[in-house]
Coordinates of C-alpha atoms (C1' of nucleotides) in Angstrom, one line a residue:
Chain A
M55 CA 141.2 78.7 103.3
V56 CA 137.7 79.5 102.4
L57 CA 138.8 82.3 100.2
S58 CA 141.6 80.6 98.5
S59 CA 142.1 78.9 95.2
Y60 CA 141.1 75.3 95.1
K61 CA 144.2 73.4 93.9
N62 CA 144.8 71.4 96.9
E63 CA 141.3 70.5 98.1
D64 CA 140.2 66.9 98.9
K65 CA 138.3 65.1 96.2
V66 CA 135.6 62.6 97.1
L67 CA 133.6 59.7 95.5
L68 CA 130.1 60.9 94.7
A69 CA 127.5 58.2 94.8
L70 CA 123.8 58.3 93.9
D71 CA 121.0 56.3 95.5
C72 CA 117.5 56.0 94.2
I73 CA 114.4 55.4 96.3
I74 CA 112.0 53.9 93.7
F75 CA 108.4 54.0 94.8
G76 CA 105.8 51.8 93.2
F77 CA 102.1 51.3 93.8
D78 CA 100.2 48.0 93.2
Q79 CA 96.6 49.2 93.8
E80 CA 96.9 48.5 97.5
E81 CA 100.0 49.8 99.0
L82 CA 103.2 51.7 98.4
K83 CA 106.3 49.7 97.7
I84 CA 110.0 50.3 97.2
L85 CA 112.3 48.5 94.8
L86 CA 115.4 47.1 96.4
V87 CA 118.4 45.2 95.0
K88 CA 120.5 42.5 96.6
R89 CA 124.0 43.8 96.6
D90 CA 126.5 41.5 94.9
F91 CA 129.7 43.1 95.9
E92 CA 131.6 44.1 99.0
P93 CA 131.1 45.7 101.4
E94 CA 127.7 44.4 102.7
K95 CA 127.5 41.8 99.8
G96 CA 124.2 39.9 99.9
K97 CA 122.3 42.6 101.9
W98 CA 119.4 44.6 100.5
S99 CA 120.2 48.1 99.3
L100 CA 118.7 51.0 97.3
I101 CA 119.7 51.1 93.6
G102 CA 122.8 53.1 93.3
G103 CA 125.8 54.1 91.2
F104 CA 128.4 56.8 90.9
L105 CA 128.5 60.1 89.2
K106 CA 130.7 60.2 86.1
K107 CA 132.8 63.2 85.0
E108 CA 130.7 64.0 81.9
E109 CA 127.2 64.0 83.4
N110 CA 125.3 66.0 86.0
L111 CA 123.3 64.5 88.9
D112 CA 120.0 64.3 87.1
E113 CA 121.6 62.6 84.2
A114 CA 123.4 60.1 86.4
A115 CA 120.2 59.3 88.3
T116 CA 118.4 58.8 85.0
R117 CA 121.2 56.6 83.7
I118 CA 121.2 54.4 86.8
L119 CA 117.5 54.0 86.8
R120 CA 117.4 53.2 83.1
Y121 CA 120.2 50.7 83.6
L122 CA 117.9 48.9 86.1
T123 CA 114.5 49.3 84.6
G124 CA 115.2 49.8 81.0
L125 CA 112.9 52.7 81.0
N126 CA 113.1 56.4 80.4
N127 CA 110.6 59.2 81.3
I128 CA 110.4 58.3 84.9
Y129 CA 109.5 61.0 87.4
M130 CA 112.6 61.7 89.5
E131 CA 113.5 64.3 92.0
Q132 CA 116.6 65.1 94.0
L133 CA 116.0 64.5 97.7
Y134 CA 119.0 65.2 99.9
T135 CA 122.7 64.7 100.1
F136 CA 124.0 62.3 102.8
S137 CA 127.5 62.8 104.0
K138 CA 128.2 61.2 107.3
V139 CA 132.0 60.5 107.4
D140 CA 131.7 56.8 108.0
R141 CA 128.4 56.1 106.2
D142 CA 130.1 53.7 103.8
P143 CA 132.8 51.7 105.7
A144 CA 134.7 50.8 102.6
E145 CA 135.5 54.4 101.5
R146 CA 134.5 58.0 102.1
T147 CA 131.5 58.5 99.8
I148 CA 128.9 61.3 99.7
S149 CA 125.6 60.1 98.4
V150 CA 123.0 62.2 96.7
A151 CA 119.6 60.5 97.1
Y152 CA 116.9 60.7 94.4
Y153 CA 113.5 59.4 94.5
A154 CA 111.5 58.1 91.5
L155 CA 107.9 57.1 91.0
I156 CA 106.7 54.4 88.8
D157 CA 103.6 52.5 88.1
I158 CA 104.3 48.8 88.9
A159 CA 101.7 47.3 86.6
T160 CA 103.1 49.1 83.5
H161 CA 106.7 48.5 84.2
D162 CA 106.9 45.2 85.9
K163 CA 107.8 43.1 83.0
A164 CA 111.0 45.0 82.4
L165 CA 111.9 44.8 86.0
L166 CA 111.3 41.1 86.3
K167 CA 114.1 40.4 83.9
Q168 CA 116.5 41.9 86.4
N169 CA 117.1 39.2 88.8
P170 CA 118.4 40.7 92.0
V171 CA 115.7 43.4 92.4
Q172 CA 112.5 43.0 94.2
W173 CA 109.5 45.1 95.3
F174 CA 108.9 45.3 99.1
S175 CA 105.9 46.8 100.8
L176 CA 107.0 49.8 102.9
K177 CA 106.0 48.1 106.0
E178 CA 107.8 44.9 105.4
A179 CA 111.0 46.1 103.8
P180 CA 114.2 44.4 105.1
T181 CA 116.9 46.1 106.9
L182 CA 119.0 48.2 104.5
I183 CA 122.7 48.8 104.3
F184 CA 124.5 52.0 105.4
D185 CA 122.2 55.0 105.9
H186 CA 119.7 53.9 103.3
H187 CA 116.8 53.7 105.9
L188 CA 117.3 57.4 106.5
M189 CA 117.0 58.1 102.8
V190 CA 113.8 56.1 102.6
E191 CA 112.3 57.9 105.6
K192 CA 113.1 61.3 104.1
A193 CA 111.8 60.2 100.7
I194 CA 108.4 59.1 102.2
S195 CA 108.0 62.4 104.0
R196 CA 108.9 64.3 100.9
L197 CA 106.5 62.3 98.9
R198 CA 103.8 62.8 101.4
R199 CA 104.1 66.6 101.3
R200 CA 104.7 66.7 97.5
A201 CA 101.6 64.6 96.8
L202 CA 99.4 67.3 98.4
T203 CA 100.7 70.2 96.2
K204 CA 101.7 68.6 92.9
P205 CA 99.8 66.0 91.0
I206 CA 102.7 63.5 91.1
G207 CA 100.5 60.8 92.2
F208 CA 99.6 60.1 88.6
E209 CA 103.1 58.8 88.0
L210 CA 102.3 55.9 90.2
L211 CA 99.1 54.9 88.4
P212 CA 98.4 53.5 85.0
P213 CA 97.4 56.1 82.4
K214 CA 93.7 55.2 82.9
F215 CA 92.5 54.6 86.4
T216 CA 89.3 54.7 88.5
M217 CA 88.5 57.1 91.2
R218 CA 88.8 54.3 93.7
Q219 CA 92.3 53.5 92.6
L220 CA 93.2 57.2 92.8
Q221 CA 91.8 57.4 96.3
K222 CA 93.6 54.2 97.4
L223 CA 96.9 55.7 96.1
Y224 CA 96.4 58.8 98.2
E225 CA 95.4 56.7 101.2
A226 CA 98.6 54.7 100.7
I227 CA 100.8 57.8 100.4
L228 CA 99.2 59.6 103.3
D229 CA 98.8 56.5 105.3
K230 CA 95.2 57.3 106.4
K231 CA 91.7 56.6 105.3
L232 CA 89.9 59.3 103.3
D233 CA 86.2 59.9 102.8
K234 CA 85.1 58.7 99.4
R235 CA 82.6 61.6 98.7
N236 CA 84.9 64.3 100.0
F237 CA 87.8 62.9 98.0
I238 CA 85.8 62.8 94.7
N239 CA 84.3 66.2 95.3
K240 CA 87.7 67.7 95.9
F241 CA 89.3 66.1 92.9
N242 CA 86.4 67.1 90.7
S243 CA 86.6 70.7 91.8
L244 CA 90.2 70.7 90.7
D245 CA 88.9 70.0 87.2
I246 CA 92.1 68.3 85.9
L247 CA 90.7 64.8 85.2
I248 CA 89.0 63.5 82.0
K249 CA 86.3 61.0 82.5
L250 CA 86.5 58.4 79.8
N251 CA 83.6 56.5 78.2
E252 CA 85.1 53.3 79.4
K253 CA 84.6 51.2 82.5
D254 CA 87.0 49.0 84.5
M255 CA 85.0 45.9 85.1
S256 CA 87.7 44.0 87.1
S257 CA 86.7 45.1 90.6
S258 CA 82.9 45.2 90.6
K259 CA 79.8 44.1 88.8
K260 CA 78.7 47.6 88.2
G261 CA 82.0 48.6 86.7
A262 CA 83.8 51.9 87.5
F263 CA 84.4 54.7 85.0
L264 CA 88.0 55.2 84.0
F265 CA 89.6 58.6 84.2
K266 CA 92.9 60.1 82.9
F267 CA 95.0 63.1 84.1
D268 CA 94.6 66.0 81.7
E269 CA 98.2 67.1 81.8
E270 CA 97.7 69.9 79.2
K271 CA 94.8 71.4 81.1
Y272 CA 96.8 71.2 84.3
R273 CA 99.7 73.0 82.7
R274 CA 97.4 75.8 81.5
K275 CA 95.8 76.2 84.8
V276 CA 99.2 76.4 86.6
E277 CA 100.1 79.2 84.1
D278 CA 97.0 81.1 85.2
G279 CA 98.1 80.9 88.8
F280 CA 96.3 77.7 89.8
I281 CA 97.9 75.8 92.7
F282 CA 97.2 72.1 93.0
K283 CA 96.2 71.4 96.6
I284 CA 94.4 68.3 97.6
Chain B
M152 CA 128.8 49.2 86.2
V153 CA 126.1 50.2 88.6
L154 CA 126.4 46.9 90.4
S155 CA 130.2 46.7 90.5
S156 CA 132.8 47.5 93.1
Y157 CA 133.9 51.1 93.2
K158 CA 137.6 51.1 92.8
N159 CA 137.8 52.9 89.5
E160 CA 135.1 55.5 89.9
D161 CA 135.8 59.2 89.2
K162 CA 136.3 61.5 92.2
V163 CA 135.1 65.1 92.3
L164 CA 135.6 68.3 94.1
L165 CA 132.7 68.9 96.5
A166 CA 132.1 72.6 97.2
L167 CA 129.5 74.2 99.6
D168 CA 127.9 77.5 99.0
C169 CA 125.9 79.3 101.7
I170 CA 122.9 81.6 101.1
I171 CA 123.0 83.8 104.2
F172 CA 119.7 85.6 104.8
G173 CA 119.5 88.6 107.1
F174 CA 116.7 91.0 108.0
D175 CA 117.1 94.6 108.9
Q176 CA 113.6 95.5 110.0
E177 CA 112.6 96.4 106.5
E178 CA 113.7 93.9 103.9
L179 CA 115.4 90.6 103.4
K180 CA 119.0 90.7 102.5
I181 CA 121.7 88.3 101.5
L182 CA 125.4 88.4 102.4
L183 CA 127.8 88.3 99.5
V184 CA 131.5 88.2 99.2
K185 CA 133.8 89.8 96.7
R186 CA 135.8 86.9 95.3
D187 CA 139.5 87.4 95.6
F188 CA 140.8 84.6 93.5
E189 CA 140.4 83.2 90.0
P190 CA 138.2 82.3 88.2
E191 CA 135.8 85.3 88.4
K192 CA 138.0 87.2 90.7
G193 CA 136.5 90.5 91.8
K194 CA 132.9 89.4 91.2
W195 CA 130.3 88.9 93.9
S196 CA 129.6 85.4 95.1
L197 CA 128.0 83.4 97.8
I198 CA 130.2 82.4 100.7
G199 CA 131.7 79.1 99.9
G200 CA 134.3 76.5 100.7
F201 CA 135.2 72.9 100.2
L202 CA 134.3 69.7 102.0
K203 CA 137.2 68.2 103.9
K204 CA 137.8 64.5 104.4
E205 CA 137.1 64.5 108.1
E206 CA 133.8 66.3 108.2
N207 CA 130.3 65.9 107.0
L208 CA 128.4 68.5 105.1
D209 CA 126.6 70.1 108.0
E210 CA 129.9 70.5 109.8
A211 CA 131.6 71.9 106.7
A212 CA 128.7 74.5 106.3
T213 CA 129.0 75.4 109.9
R214 CA 132.8 75.8 109.7
I215 CA 132.6 78.0 106.5
L216 CA 130.0 80.2 108.2
R217 CA 131.9 80.5 111.4
Y218 CA 135.0 81.4 109.5
L219 CA 133.1 84.2 107.9
T220 CA 131.0 85.5 110.7
G221 CA 132.8 84.2 113.8
L222 CA 129.5 82.9 115.1
N223 CA 128.1 79.5 116.0
N224 CA 124.5 78.6 116.6
I225 CA 123.3 79.8 113.3
Y226 CA 120.2 78.2 111.8
M227 CA 121.3 76.3 108.7
E228 CA 119.6 73.9 106.4
Q229 CA 120.8 71.9 103.4
L230 CA 119.1 73.1 100.3
Y231 CA 120.1 71.3 97.1
T232 CA 123.1 69.9 95.2
F233 CA 124.1 71.7 92.0
S234 CA 126.0 69.6 89.5
K235 CA 125.9 71.1 86.0
V236 CA 129.0 69.9 84.3
D237 CA 130.5 73.2 83.4
R238 CA 129.1 75.2 86.3
D239 CA 132.6 76.2 87.5
P240 CA 134.7 76.8 84.4
A241 CA 138.0 76.2 86.3
E242 CA 137.3 72.7 87.3
R243 CA 134.5 70.2 87.7
T244 CA 132.9 70.8 91.1
I245 CA 129.6 69.7 92.5
S246 CA 128.2 72.2 95.1
V247 CA 125.9 71.6 98.0
A248 CA 124.0 74.7 98.8
Y249 CA 123.0 75.6 102.4
Y250 CA 121.0 78.5 103.6
A251 CA 121.4 80.3 106.9
L252 CA 119.3 82.8 108.8
I253 CA 120.8 85.5 110.9
D254 CA 119.7 88.5 112.7
I255 CA 121.7 91.4 111.1
A256 CA 121.4 93.7 114.1
T257 CA 122.9 91.2 116.6
H258 CA 125.6 90.0 114.3
D259 CA 126.6 92.9 112.3
K260 CA 129.7 93.9 114.3
A261 CA 131.4 90.6 113.7
L262 CA 130.6 90.8 110.1
L263 CA 131.9 94.3 109.6
K264 CA 135.4 93.2 110.5
Q265 CA 135.4 91.1 107.4
N266 CA 136.2 93.4 104.7
P267 CA 135.0 91.8 101.4
V268 CA 131.5 90.9 102.6
Q269 CA 128.4 93.0 102.2
W270 CA 124.7 92.9 102.7
F271 CA 122.5 93.3 99.7
S272 CA 118.8 93.7 99.5
L273 CA 117.4 90.8 97.6
K274 CA 116.0 93.2 94.9
E275 CA 119.3 95.1 94.4
A276 CA 121.8 92.2 94.6
P277 CA 124.5 92.2 91.9
T278 CA 125.0 89.6 89.3
L279 CA 126.5 86.5 90.8
I280 CA 129.1 84.1 89.6
F281 CA 128.4 80.6 88.2
D282 CA 125.0 79.2 89.1
H283 CA 124.7 81.2 92.3
H284 CA 121.6 83.0 91.2
L285 CA 119.8 79.6 90.9
M286 CA 120.9 78.8 94.4
V287 CA 119.5 82.1 95.8
E288 CA 116.2 81.6 93.9
K289 CA 115.8 78.1 95.3
A290 CA 116.7 79.3 98.8
I291 CA 114.1 82.0 98.7
S292 CA 111.4 79.7 97.6
R293 CA 112.4 77.2 100.3
L294 CA 112.5 79.9 103.0
R295 CA 109.1 81.1 101.9
R296 CA 107.5 77.7 102.3
R297 CA 109.4 76.9 105.5
A298 CA 108.4 80.1 107.2
L299 CA 104.8 79.0 106.9
T300 CA 105.3 75.7 108.7
K301 CA 108.2 76.2 111.1
P302 CA 108.9 79.2 113.3
I303 CA 112.2 79.8 111.6
G304 CA 111.5 83.5 111.2
F305 CA 112.6 84.2 114.8
E306 CA 116.1 83.3 113.7
L307 CA 116.1 86.6 111.6
L308 CA 114.9 88.8 114.5
P309 CA 116.6 89.9 117.7
P310 CA 115.6 87.9 120.8
K311 CA 113.1 90.6 121.7
F312 CA 110.9 92.0 119.0
T313 CA 107.6 93.9 118.5
M314 CA 104.6 92.5 116.7
R315 CA 105.2 95.1 114.1
Q316 CA 108.7 93.7 113.4
L317 CA 107.5 90.2 113.3
Q318 CA 104.8 91.2 110.8
K319 CA 107.3 93.1 108.6
L320 CA 109.5 90.1 108.6
Y321 CA 106.8 87.8 107.3
E322 CA 105.8 90.5 104.8
A323 CA 109.4 90.6 103.6
I324 CA 109.7 86.8 103.4
L325 CA 106.3 86.3 101.7
D326 CA 106.7 89.4 99.6
K327 CA 103.1 90.6 100.3
K328 CA 101.3 92.9 102.7
L329 CA 99.5 91.2 105.6
D330 CA 96.5 92.6 107.6
K331 CA 97.7 93.7 111.0
R332 CA 94.8 92.4 113.0
N333 CA 94.6 89.1 111.3
F334 CA 98.3 88.6 111.7
I335 CA 98.3 89.4 115.4
N336 CA 95.2 87.2 116.0
K337 CA 96.7 84.3 114.2
F338 CA 100.0 84.5 116.0
N339 CA 98.2 84.9 119.4
S340 CA 96.1 81.9 118.7
L341 CA 99.4 79.8 118.2
D342 CA 100.3 80.8 121.8
I343 CA 104.0 80.5 121.4
L344 CA 105.0 84.1 122.2
I345 CA 105.8 85.7 125.6
K346 CA 104.6 89.2 126.0
L347 CA 107.3 91.1 128.0
N348 CA 106.8 94.0 130.4
E349 CA 108.9 96.1 128.2
K350 CA 108.3 98.5 125.4
D351 CA 110.3 99.4 122.4
M352 CA 110.2 103.2 122.2
S353 CA 112.3 103.6 119.1
S354 CA 109.6 103.5 116.5
S355 CA 106.7 105.4 118.0
K356 CA 105.6 107.7 120.8
K357 CA 103.3 105.2 122.3
G358 CA 105.9 102.5 122.3
A359 CA 105.2 98.9 121.4
F360 CA 105.4 95.9 123.6
L361 CA 108.2 93.5 123.1
F362 CA 107.7 89.8 122.8
K363 CA 109.9 86.8 122.7
F364 CA 109.6 83.4 121.2
D365 CA 108.8 80.7 123.8
E366 CA 111.0 78.0 122.4
E367 CA 110.3 75.6 125.3
K368 CA 106.6 75.9 125.0
Y369 CA 106.8 75.5 121.2
R370 CA 108.8 72.3 121.7
R371 CA 106.3 71.0 124.1
K372 CA 103.4 71.8 121.8
V373 CA 105.1 70.0 118.9
E374 CA 105.5 66.9 121.0
D375 CA 101.7 67.0 121.6
G376 CA 101.1 67.0 117.9
F377 CA 101.0 70.8 117.2
I378 CA 101.9 71.9 113.8
F379 CA 103.1 75.4 113.3
K380 CA 101.1 76.9 110.4
I381 CA 100.8 80.6 110.0
Chain C
dG61 C1' 64.3 34.8 85.4
dG62 C1' 64.6 36.6 90.1
dG63 C1' 67.1 37.6 94.0
dA64 C1' 71.4 38.4 96.4
dA65 C1' 75.8 40.2 96.4
dT66 C1' 79.2 43.8 95.4
dA67 C1' 81.2 48.0 94.7
dA68 C1' 80.0 52.6 92.4
dG69 C1' 78.0 56.8 92.6
dT70 C1' 76.0 60.9 94.6
dG71 C1' 74.5 66.0 98.2
dT72 C1' 73.7 68.2 102.2
dT73 C1' 74.5 70.0 106.6
dT74 C1' 77.6 71.6 110.2
dA75 C1' 81.8 73.3 112.0
dA76 C1' 86.0 75.7 111.4
dA77 C1' 89.1 78.8 109.4
dT78 C1' 90.1 82.7 106.8
dT79 C1' 89.3 87.3 105.2
dA80 C1' 87.8 92.0 105.2
dC81 C1' 87.3 95.9 107.6
dT82 C1' 88.1 101.2 111.2
dC83 C1' 88.2 103.5 115.1
dT84 C1' 90.3 104.6 119.7
dT85 C1' 94.4 105.0 122.6
dT86 C1' 98.8 106.5 124.1
dT87 C1' 102.4 109.8 124.6
dG88 C1' 106.2 112.6 122.9
dT89 C1' 107.1 116.8 120.5
dA90 C1' 106.1 121.3 118.7
Chain D
dT277 C1' 97.8 121.9 125.0
dA278 C1' 97.0 120.2 120.6
dC279 C1' 98.9 117.6 117.0
dA280 C1' 101.4 113.6 115.0
dA281 C1' 102.4 108.9 114.7
dA282 C1' 102.1 104.4 115.5
dA283 C1' 99.9 100.8 118.6
dG284 C1' 96.1 98.2 119.8
dA285 C1' 91.8 95.7 119.6
dG286 C1' 86.7 92.7 117.7
dT287 C1' 83.1 91.3 114.6
dA288 C1' 80.6 89.9 110.6
dA289 C1' 80.8 87.5 106.1
dT290 C1' 82.8 84.2 103.3
dT291 C1' 85.2 80.2 102.2
dT292 C1' 86.8 75.8 103.1
dA293 C1' 86.8 71.4 105.4
dA294 C1' 84.5 67.5 107.6
dA295 C1' 80.9 64.4 108.7
dC296 C1' 77.6 61.6 107.2
dA297 C1' 74.0 57.2 104.3
dC298 C1' 71.3 55.7 100.8
dT299 C1' 70.4 54.4 95.8
dT300 C1' 72.1 52.4 91.4
dA301 C1' 74.0 49.2 88.2
dT302 C1' 75.4 44.8 87.2
dT303 C1' 76.7 40.0 87.5
dC304 C1' 76.4 35.6 89.3
dC305 C1' 74.1 32.1 91.3
dC306 C1' 70.1 29.6 92.2

DNA sequence: GGGAATAAGTGTTTAAATTACTCTTTTGTA
DNA sequence: TACAAAAGAGTAATTTAAACACTTATTCCC
């Protein structure tokens, strides 16, 4: 059985579901869609789709996300494959979960065109169909760990951001308050940010300097054995 | 397409492949099988099989492993799902990789009955079929990270082991030398080992005390917020 | 124009964790 | 009985993490 040819094996439907994280300067959000077909029509769900014969999973996830947001170049990562026998009551499907990170401010216009999708704060998200809550839970815990060892947080911010925004993002991801001075000292010691000669005046009278992530410098440091660890 | 019913979607073959790690008191090994069917008949491969309609992936991985080793209660964890379109030249298959940890000494007899399987040291393993080398690579890096934050190493040791054996295991997993005193101090401070009133006399004249992992104590500590970190 | 309000920006001290490091003990075997 | 072979045990130095509070710049309002 295990060691035999595979002519007579069962085939299955392979779905993909995307946990799309966004950040709005205050809290982490996820993008959900109101399902417009059975089963579970009218309920909130992760964005999903099915794998096609001619594509691999990363490509399928990208296609599904682009179909929804109209955007390429989104950070995505495969999360886990969910396979409970009756997870979808309509038909046996296995679902590979991906998570994506996008900056809400930059991408909101494209999304707003799509009627049935909506951002929900993590803490106020509605009940989801199937096992989607498990997927979200696992995605949060992966994001939390990943944010400490890879600079993926920048995917959730605009290209230029203040230190305050960066700190608030990490506080949202880790769900705990951080000390301002320690945070800034730590990040400065990593030496992967470029301080711009520009201030953001929207949040204070003094104005806060804008920074951007120095992707090239980061890459070079990694090549030299540097490990990002906040 | 994404938001439509799923009557007409493509179905695929869903395979599983298991990276089985073992430890023989000196180095990390993986268990491979000589493939006895086409394609790639006669070449070395990970242990694999296909998902059946009535089981989920964890169950399938357990079944496949039991079929091979005759054993239950093996530590297994889902690793990643591989989906390159032409990864299997015979037919489009998606493969979910699992990795398992077993103590070679305890389980070797059962394995020896199975002719086509063989242990290979990681550094001397033969070329593998398909994308199995990617699976192994990813499994090693997962194991390496996991071993630092979960006491999974004990799965690779006999129930009773010496401090020396434990250290050698960690050295094998992390692929670097560790300082004997620091290692022992660190582990003692975790306070999850039971020192037995028994010595292993096989490796020295003085004899080395045997220890065992206190699973119950570990569980209780975790409940109190303890995080294993070596 | 002066003062109040608001958030930005900045270092030091203390505690904790990690690393580096070597000699003595035990006991079986020659 | 002495030699070989691995076990066992503690301290000092360094690095990293955590706690902590005041000054500065600017706008807005009076």
